[in-house]
GROMACS .gro file of C-alpha atoms in nm:
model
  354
    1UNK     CA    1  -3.656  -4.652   0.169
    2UNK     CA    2  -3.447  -4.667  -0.157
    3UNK     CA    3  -3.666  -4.361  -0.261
    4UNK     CA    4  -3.624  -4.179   0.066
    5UNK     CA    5  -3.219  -4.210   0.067
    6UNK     CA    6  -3.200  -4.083  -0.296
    7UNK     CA    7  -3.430  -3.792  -0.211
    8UNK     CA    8  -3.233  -3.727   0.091
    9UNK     CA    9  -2.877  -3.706  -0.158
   10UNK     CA   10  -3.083  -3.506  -0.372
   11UNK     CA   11  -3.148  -3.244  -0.129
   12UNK     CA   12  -2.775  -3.264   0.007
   13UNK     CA   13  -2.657  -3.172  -0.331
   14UNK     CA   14  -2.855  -2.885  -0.376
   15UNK     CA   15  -2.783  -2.752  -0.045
   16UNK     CA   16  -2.407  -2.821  -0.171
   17UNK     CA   17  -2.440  -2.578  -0.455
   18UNK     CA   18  -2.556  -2.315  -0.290
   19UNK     CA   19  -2.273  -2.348  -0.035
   20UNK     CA   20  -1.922  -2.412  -0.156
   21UNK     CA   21  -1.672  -2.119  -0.108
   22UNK     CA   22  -1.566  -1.922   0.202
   23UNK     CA   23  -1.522  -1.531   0.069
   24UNK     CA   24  -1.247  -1.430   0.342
   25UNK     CA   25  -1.110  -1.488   0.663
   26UNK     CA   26  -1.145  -1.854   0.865
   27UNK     CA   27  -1.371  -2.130   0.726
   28UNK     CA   28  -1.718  -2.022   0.735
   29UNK     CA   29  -1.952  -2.160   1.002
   30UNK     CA   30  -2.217  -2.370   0.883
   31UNK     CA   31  -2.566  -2.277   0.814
   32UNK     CA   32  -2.819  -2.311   1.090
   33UNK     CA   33  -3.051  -2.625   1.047
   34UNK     CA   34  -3.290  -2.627   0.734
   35UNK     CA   35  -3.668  -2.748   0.790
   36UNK     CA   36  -3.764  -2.871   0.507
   37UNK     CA   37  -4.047  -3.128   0.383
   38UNK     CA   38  -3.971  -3.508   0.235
   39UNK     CA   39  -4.204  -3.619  -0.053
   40UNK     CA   40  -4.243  -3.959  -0.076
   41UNK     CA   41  -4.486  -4.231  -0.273
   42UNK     CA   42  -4.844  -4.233  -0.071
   43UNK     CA   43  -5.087  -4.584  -0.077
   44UNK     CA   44  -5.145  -4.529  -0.464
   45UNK     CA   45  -4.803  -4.447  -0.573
   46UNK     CA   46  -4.741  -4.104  -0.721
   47UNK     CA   47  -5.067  -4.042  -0.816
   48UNK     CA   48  -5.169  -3.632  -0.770
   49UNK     CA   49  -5.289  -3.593  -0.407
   50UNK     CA   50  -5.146  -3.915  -0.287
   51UNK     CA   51  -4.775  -3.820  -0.274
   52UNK     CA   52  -4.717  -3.859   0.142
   53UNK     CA   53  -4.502  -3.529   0.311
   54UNK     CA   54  -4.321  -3.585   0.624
   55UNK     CA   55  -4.142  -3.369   0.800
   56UNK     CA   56  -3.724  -3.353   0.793
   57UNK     CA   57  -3.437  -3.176   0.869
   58UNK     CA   58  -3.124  -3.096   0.714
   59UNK     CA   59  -2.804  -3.065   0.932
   60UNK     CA   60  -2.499  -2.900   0.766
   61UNK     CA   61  -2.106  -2.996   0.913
   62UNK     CA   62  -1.893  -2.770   0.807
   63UNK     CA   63  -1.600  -3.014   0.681
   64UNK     CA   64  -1.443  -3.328   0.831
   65UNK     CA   65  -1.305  -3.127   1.147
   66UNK     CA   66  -1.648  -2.945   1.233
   67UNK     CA   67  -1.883  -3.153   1.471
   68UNK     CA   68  -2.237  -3.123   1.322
   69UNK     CA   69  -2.497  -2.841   1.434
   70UNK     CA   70  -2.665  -2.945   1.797
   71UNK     CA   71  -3.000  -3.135   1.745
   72UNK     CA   72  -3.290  -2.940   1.730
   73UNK     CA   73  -3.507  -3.196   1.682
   74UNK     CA   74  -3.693  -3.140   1.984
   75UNK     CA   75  -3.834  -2.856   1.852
   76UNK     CA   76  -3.897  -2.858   1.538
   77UNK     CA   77  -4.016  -3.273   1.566
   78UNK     CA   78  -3.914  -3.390   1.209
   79UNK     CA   79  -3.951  -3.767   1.118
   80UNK     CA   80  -3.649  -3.783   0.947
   81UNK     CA   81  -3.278  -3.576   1.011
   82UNK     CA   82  -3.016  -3.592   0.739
   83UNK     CA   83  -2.661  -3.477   0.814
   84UNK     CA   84  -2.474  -3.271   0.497
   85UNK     CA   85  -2.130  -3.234   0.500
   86UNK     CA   86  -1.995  -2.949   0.289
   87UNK     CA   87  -1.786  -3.139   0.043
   88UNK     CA   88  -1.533  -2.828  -0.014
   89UNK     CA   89  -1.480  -2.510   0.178
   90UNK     CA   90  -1.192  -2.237   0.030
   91UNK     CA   91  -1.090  -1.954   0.216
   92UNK     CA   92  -0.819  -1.715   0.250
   93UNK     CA   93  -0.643  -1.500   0.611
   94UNK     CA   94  -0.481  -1.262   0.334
   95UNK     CA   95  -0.820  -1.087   0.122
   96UNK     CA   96  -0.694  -0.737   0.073
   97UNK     CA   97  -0.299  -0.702   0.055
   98UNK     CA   98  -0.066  -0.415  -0.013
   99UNK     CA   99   0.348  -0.441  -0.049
  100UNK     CA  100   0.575  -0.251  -0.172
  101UNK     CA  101   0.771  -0.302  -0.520
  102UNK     CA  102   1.094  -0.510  -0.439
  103UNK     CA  103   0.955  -0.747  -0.145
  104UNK     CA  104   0.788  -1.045  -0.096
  105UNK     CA  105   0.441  -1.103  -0.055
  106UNK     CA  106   0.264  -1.459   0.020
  107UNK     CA  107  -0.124  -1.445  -0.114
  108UNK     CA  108  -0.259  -1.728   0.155
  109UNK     CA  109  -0.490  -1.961   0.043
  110UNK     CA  110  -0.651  -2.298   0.240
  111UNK     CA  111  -0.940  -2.552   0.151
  112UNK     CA  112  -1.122  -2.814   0.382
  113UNK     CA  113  -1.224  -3.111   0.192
  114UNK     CA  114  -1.256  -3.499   0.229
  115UNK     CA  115  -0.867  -3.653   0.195
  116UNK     CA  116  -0.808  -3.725  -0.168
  117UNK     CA  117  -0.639  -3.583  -0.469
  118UNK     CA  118  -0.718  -3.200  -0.603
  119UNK     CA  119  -0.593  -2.956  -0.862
  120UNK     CA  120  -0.515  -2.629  -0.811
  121UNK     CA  121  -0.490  -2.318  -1.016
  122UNK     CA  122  -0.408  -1.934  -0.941
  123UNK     CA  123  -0.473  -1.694  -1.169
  124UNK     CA  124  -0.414  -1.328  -1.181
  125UNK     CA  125  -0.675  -1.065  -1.377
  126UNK     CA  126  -0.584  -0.718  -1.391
  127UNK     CA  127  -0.787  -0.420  -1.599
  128UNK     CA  128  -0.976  -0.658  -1.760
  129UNK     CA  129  -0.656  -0.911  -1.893
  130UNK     CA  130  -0.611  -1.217  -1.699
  131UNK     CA  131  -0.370  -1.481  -1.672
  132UNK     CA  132  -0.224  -1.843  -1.537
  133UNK     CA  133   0.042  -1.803  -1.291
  134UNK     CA  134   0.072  -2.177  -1.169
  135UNK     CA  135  -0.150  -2.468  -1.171
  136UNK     CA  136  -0.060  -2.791  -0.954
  137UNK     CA  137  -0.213  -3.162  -0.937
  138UNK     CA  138  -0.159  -3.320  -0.625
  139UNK     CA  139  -0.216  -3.672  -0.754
  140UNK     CA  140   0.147  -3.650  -0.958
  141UNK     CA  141   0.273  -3.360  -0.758
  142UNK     CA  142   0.343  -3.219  -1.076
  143UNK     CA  143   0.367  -2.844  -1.159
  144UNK     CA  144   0.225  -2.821  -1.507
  145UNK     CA  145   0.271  -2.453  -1.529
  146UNK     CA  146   0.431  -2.180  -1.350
  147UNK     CA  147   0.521  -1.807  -1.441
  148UNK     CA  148   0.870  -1.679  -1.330
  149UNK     CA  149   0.859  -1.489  -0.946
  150UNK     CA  150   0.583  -1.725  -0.813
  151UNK     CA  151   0.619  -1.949  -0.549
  152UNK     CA  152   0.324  -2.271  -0.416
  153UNK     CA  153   0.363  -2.326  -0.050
  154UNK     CA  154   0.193  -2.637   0.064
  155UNK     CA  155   0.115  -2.704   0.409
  156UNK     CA  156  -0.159  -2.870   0.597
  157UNK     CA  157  -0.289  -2.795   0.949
  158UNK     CA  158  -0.350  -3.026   1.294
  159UNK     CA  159  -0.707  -2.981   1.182
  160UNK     CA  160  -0.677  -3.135   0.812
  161UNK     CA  161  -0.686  -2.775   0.625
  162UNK     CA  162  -0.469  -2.809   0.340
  163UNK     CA  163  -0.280  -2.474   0.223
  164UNK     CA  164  -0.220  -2.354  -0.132
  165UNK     CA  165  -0.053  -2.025  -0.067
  166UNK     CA  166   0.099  -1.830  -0.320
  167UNK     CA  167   0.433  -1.664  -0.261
  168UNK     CA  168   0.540  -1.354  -0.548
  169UNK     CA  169   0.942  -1.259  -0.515
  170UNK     CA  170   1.017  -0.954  -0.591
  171UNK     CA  171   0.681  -0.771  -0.604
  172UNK     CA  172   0.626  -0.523  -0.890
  173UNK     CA  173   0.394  -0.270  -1.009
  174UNK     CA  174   0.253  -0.538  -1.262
  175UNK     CA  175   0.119  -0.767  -0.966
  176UNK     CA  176  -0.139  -0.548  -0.875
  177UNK     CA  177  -0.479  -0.669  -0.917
  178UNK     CA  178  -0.719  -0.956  -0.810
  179UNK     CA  179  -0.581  -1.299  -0.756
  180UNK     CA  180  -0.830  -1.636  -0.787
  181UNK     CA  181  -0.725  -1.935  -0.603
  182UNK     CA  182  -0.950  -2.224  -0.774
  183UNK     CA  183  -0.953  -2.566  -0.606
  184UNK     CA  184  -1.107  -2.865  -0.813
  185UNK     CA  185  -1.198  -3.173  -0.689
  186UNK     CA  186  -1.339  -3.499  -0.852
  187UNK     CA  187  -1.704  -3.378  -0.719
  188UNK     CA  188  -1.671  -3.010  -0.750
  189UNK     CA  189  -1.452  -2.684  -0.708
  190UNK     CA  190  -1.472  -2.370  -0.520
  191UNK     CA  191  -1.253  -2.075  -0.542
  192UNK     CA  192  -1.123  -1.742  -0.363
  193UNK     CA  193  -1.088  -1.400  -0.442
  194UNK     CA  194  -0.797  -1.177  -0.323
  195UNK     CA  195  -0.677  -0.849  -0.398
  196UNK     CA  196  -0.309  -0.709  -0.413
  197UNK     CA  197  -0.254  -0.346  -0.404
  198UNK     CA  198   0.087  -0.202  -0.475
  199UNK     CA  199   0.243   0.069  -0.261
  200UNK     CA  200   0.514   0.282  -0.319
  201UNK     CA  201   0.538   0.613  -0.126
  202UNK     CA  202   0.733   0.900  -0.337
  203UNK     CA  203   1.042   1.061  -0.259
  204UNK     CA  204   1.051   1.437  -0.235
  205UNK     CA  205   1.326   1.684  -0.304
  206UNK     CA  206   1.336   2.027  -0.306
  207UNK     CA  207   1.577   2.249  -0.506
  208UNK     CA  208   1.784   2.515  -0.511
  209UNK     CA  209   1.892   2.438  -0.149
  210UNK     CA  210   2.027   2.682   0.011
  211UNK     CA  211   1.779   2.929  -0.138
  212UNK     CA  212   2.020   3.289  -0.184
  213UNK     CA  213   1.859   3.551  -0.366
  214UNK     CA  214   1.971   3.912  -0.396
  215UNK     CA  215   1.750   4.205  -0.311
  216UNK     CA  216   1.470   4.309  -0.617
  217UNK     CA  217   1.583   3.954  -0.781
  218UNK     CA  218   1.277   3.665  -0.839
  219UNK     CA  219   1.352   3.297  -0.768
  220UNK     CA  220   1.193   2.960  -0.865
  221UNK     CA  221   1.153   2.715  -0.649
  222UNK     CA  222   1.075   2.299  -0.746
  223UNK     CA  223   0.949   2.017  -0.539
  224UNK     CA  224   0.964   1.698  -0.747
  225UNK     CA  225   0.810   1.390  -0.616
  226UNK     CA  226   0.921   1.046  -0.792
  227UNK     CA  227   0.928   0.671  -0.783
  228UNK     CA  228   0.526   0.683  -0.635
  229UNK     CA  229   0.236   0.431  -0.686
  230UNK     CA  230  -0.036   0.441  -0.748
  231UNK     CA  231  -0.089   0.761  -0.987
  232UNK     CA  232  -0.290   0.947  -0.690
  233UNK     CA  233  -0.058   1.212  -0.542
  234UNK     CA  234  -0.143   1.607  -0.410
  235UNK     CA  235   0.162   1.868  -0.379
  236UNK     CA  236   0.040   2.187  -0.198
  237UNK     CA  237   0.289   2.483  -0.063
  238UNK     CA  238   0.274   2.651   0.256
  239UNK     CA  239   0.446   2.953   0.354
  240UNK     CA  240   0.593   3.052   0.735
  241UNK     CA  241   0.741   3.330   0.921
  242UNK     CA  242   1.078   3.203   1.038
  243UNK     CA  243   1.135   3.141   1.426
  244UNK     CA  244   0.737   3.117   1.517
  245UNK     CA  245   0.640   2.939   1.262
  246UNK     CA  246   0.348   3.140   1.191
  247UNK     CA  247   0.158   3.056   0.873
  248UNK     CA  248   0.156   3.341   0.600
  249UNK     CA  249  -0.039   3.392   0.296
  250UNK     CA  250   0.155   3.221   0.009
  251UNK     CA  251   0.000   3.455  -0.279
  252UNK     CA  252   0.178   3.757  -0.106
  253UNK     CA  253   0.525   3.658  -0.212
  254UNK     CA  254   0.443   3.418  -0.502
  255UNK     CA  255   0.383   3.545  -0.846
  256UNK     CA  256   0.278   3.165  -1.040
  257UNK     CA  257   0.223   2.834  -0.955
  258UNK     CA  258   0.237   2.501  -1.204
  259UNK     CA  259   0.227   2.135  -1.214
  260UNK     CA  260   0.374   1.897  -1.455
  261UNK     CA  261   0.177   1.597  -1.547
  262UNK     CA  262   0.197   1.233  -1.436
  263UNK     CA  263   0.562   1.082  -1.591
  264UNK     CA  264   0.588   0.687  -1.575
  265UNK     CA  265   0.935   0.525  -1.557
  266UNK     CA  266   1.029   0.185  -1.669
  267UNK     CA  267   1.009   0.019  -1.318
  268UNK     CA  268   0.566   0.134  -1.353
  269UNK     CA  269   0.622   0.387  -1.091
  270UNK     CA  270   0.529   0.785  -1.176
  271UNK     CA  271   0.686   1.084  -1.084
  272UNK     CA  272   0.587   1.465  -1.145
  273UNK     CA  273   0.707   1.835  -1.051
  274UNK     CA  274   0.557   2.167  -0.889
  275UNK     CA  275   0.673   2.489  -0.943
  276UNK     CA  276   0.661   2.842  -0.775
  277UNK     CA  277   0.786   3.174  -0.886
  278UNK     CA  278   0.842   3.387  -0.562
  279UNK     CA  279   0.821   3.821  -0.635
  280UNK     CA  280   1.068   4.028  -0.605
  281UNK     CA  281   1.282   3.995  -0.295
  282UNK     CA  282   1.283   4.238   0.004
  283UNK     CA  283   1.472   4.258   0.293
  284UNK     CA  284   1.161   4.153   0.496
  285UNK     CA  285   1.119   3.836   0.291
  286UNK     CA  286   1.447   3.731   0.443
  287UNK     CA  287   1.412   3.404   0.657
  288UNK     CA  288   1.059   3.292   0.523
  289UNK     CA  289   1.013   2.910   0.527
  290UNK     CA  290   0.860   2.760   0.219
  291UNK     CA  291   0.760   2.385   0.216
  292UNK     CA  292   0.671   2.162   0.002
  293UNK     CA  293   0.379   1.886   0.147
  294UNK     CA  294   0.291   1.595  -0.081
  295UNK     CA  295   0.023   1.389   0.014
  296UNK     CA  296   0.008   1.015  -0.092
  297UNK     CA  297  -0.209   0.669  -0.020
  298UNK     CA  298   0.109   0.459   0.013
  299UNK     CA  299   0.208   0.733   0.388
  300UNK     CA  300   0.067   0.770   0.692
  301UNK     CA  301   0.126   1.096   0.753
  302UNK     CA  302   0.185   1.412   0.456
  303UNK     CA  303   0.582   1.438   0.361
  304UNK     CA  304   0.722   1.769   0.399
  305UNK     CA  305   1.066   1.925   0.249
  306UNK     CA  306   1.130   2.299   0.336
  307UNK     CA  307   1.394   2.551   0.253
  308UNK     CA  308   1.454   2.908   0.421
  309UNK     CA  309   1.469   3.171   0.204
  310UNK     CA  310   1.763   3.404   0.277
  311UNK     CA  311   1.828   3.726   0.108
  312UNK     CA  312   2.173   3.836   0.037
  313UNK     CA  313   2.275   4.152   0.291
  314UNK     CA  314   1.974   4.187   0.472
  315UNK     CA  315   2.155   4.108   0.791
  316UNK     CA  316   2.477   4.249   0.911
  317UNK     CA  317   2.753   4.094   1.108
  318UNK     CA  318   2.694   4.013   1.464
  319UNK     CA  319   2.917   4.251   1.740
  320UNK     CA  320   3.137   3.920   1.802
  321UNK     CA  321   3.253   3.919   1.424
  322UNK     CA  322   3.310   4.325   1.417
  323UNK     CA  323   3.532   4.320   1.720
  324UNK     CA  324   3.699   4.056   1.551
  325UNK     CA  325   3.759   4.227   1.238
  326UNK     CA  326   3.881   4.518   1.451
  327UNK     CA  327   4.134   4.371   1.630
  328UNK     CA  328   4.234   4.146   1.328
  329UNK     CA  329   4.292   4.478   1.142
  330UNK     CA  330   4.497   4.646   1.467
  331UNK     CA  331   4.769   4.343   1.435
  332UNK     CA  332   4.775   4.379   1.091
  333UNK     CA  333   4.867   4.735   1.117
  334UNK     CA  334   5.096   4.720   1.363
  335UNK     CA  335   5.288   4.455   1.198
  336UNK     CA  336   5.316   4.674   0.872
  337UNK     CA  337   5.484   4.943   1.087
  338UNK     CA  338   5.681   4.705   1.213
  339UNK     CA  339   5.833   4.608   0.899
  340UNK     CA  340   5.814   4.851   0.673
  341UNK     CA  341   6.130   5.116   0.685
  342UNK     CA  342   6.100   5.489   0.805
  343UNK     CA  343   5.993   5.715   0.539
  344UNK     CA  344   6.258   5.929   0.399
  345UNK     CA  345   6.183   6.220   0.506
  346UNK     CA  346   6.212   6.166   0.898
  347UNK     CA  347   6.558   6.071   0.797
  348UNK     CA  348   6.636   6.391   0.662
  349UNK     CA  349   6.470   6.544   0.950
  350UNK     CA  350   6.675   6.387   1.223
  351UNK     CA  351   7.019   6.474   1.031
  352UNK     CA  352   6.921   6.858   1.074
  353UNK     CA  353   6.805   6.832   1.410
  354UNK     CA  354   7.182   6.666   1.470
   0.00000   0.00000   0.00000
């Protein structure tokens, strides 16, 4: 029986390593009973051909919380069950997260294991370069190591799960990346992957607002988009008719397009500018709406930043502001006859006439 029971370990421990971390989302659910065949001395020891076989099967828990898999031993008849209980389980709710720069994010990470002491480390590896941003040991409660911004929540659940989550404050450009929570116990470790992506939508202005230009001059127009991450960004035009908003063809009234390339400011975020030259302006071109749409992983929806382009004269005044004008020139008139003398002349006149 000695024989049998270290057989039986044996074949829990290999079932162990092939079984020891989660790779997202809740604990995993345990493997499905394993048939499997216990070799054991026959009448003439180990002797070739006289090693006996019986029958067995392996049960796996899934931690101390899980009740074992139900018995199957009525169909598959083994002579012998052994129950395994996964000695460490890591797993994360959080496997793909994105923030933006400036906020708060909290990586979560959780373990099921038998109660006793553990070490924990999380470590960040980016384009190749990796680092330690905190380790803990629960048996001092010690912090041995831990990089400015980061934050260990510990918790543990009704159902034993302890939690290791990792809280960065502010977020920045330089967190983005993949994140390994390791757990290491006195009979193993396991760890979890997550990934952090940064996003930063860019902000989009449009210049010269109010777009004037005088008849047979040419104008340039800008749209710079700044403060965006990741580098990924499109910036298209689009030309409309003003009132119905009917698309037109942008090459009629532009002359030359350009793009500057990607600029990075200190903060890690990019910025970059598009250009149009517009042709010579007509009295037709006059309320044409140009926008600007940049297109960007960290929005929803395109942005869009439009100016009307208005040429100078092309319209005259309305009736309201003529009849306006009219009358303001009447009262002026009137009050200049009112105050200015007679003319000499019509003096003269009147003394003859006397």
């Amino acid at each position: 029986m000695a024989a049998i029971a270290v057989l039986g370990r044996l074949l829990a421990g290999l079932c162990l390593l092939g079984w020891g971390a989660a790779d997202v989302g809740t604990p995993p659910a345990p493997p499905p009973p394993l048939p499997c065949t216990l070799l054991g001395p026959g009448e003439r020891g180990m002797l070739p051909g006289a090693v006996s076989q019986r029958p067995a099967l392996l049960r796996f828990w899934g931690g101390p919380e899980t009740p074992p898999n139900p018995d199957t031993s009525q169909d598959q008849d083994p002579d012998m069950t052994f129950d395994v209980t996964a000695a460490l389980s890591v797993f994360t709710i959080t496997p793909d997260l994105g923030g933006s720069p400036g906020a708060a994010l909290e990586l979560h990470c959780a373990f099921a294991a038998p109660p006793g002491p553990f070490a924990l480390e999380w470590r960040h590896q980016d384009r190749g370069a990796g680092r330690v941003l905190l380790t803990y040991d629960s048996a001092t409660s010690r912090v041995p190591k831990a990089t400015p911004g980061v934050q260990l929540l510990l918790g543990t659940t009704e159902g034993g799960v302890r939690e290791v989550t990792l809280r960065l404050a502010p977020l920045a450009v330089a967190h983005q990346g993949t994140y390994i929570c390791s757990i290491f116990l006195p009979h193993g470790q396991g760890q979890q992957l997550l990934r952090v992506r940064i996003l930063e939508p860019p902000k989009v202005t449009l210049h010269p607002t109010p777009l004037v230009v005088a008849p047979g001059m040419t104008a340039e127009l800008w749209c710079d988009t700044s403060g965006y991450f990741p580098l990924d960004v499109e910036v298209r035009w689009q030309r409309r008719a003003s009132g119905s908003g009917t698309p037109l063809p942008l090459g009629d009234t532009v002359t030359e397009t350009w793009t500057s390339g990607h600029r990075r400011g200190p903060d890690g975020t990019f910025s970059r500018s598009s250009g149009i030259r517009l042709v010579p302006t007509r009295p037709h071109h006059h309320g044409d709406v140009y926008t600007c749409v940049v297109t960007h992983a960290a929005v929803t929806n395109p942005l869009r930043v439009r100016v009307q382009l208005e040429v100078a004269g092309a319209t005259g005044p309305w009736l309201e502001d003529v009849a306006g004008l009219c009358l303001v020139a009447f009262v002026l008139c009137g009050l200049c006859r009112w105050l200015s003398p007679a003319p000499p002349c019509l003096d003269q006149e009147h003394k003859k006439t006397q």
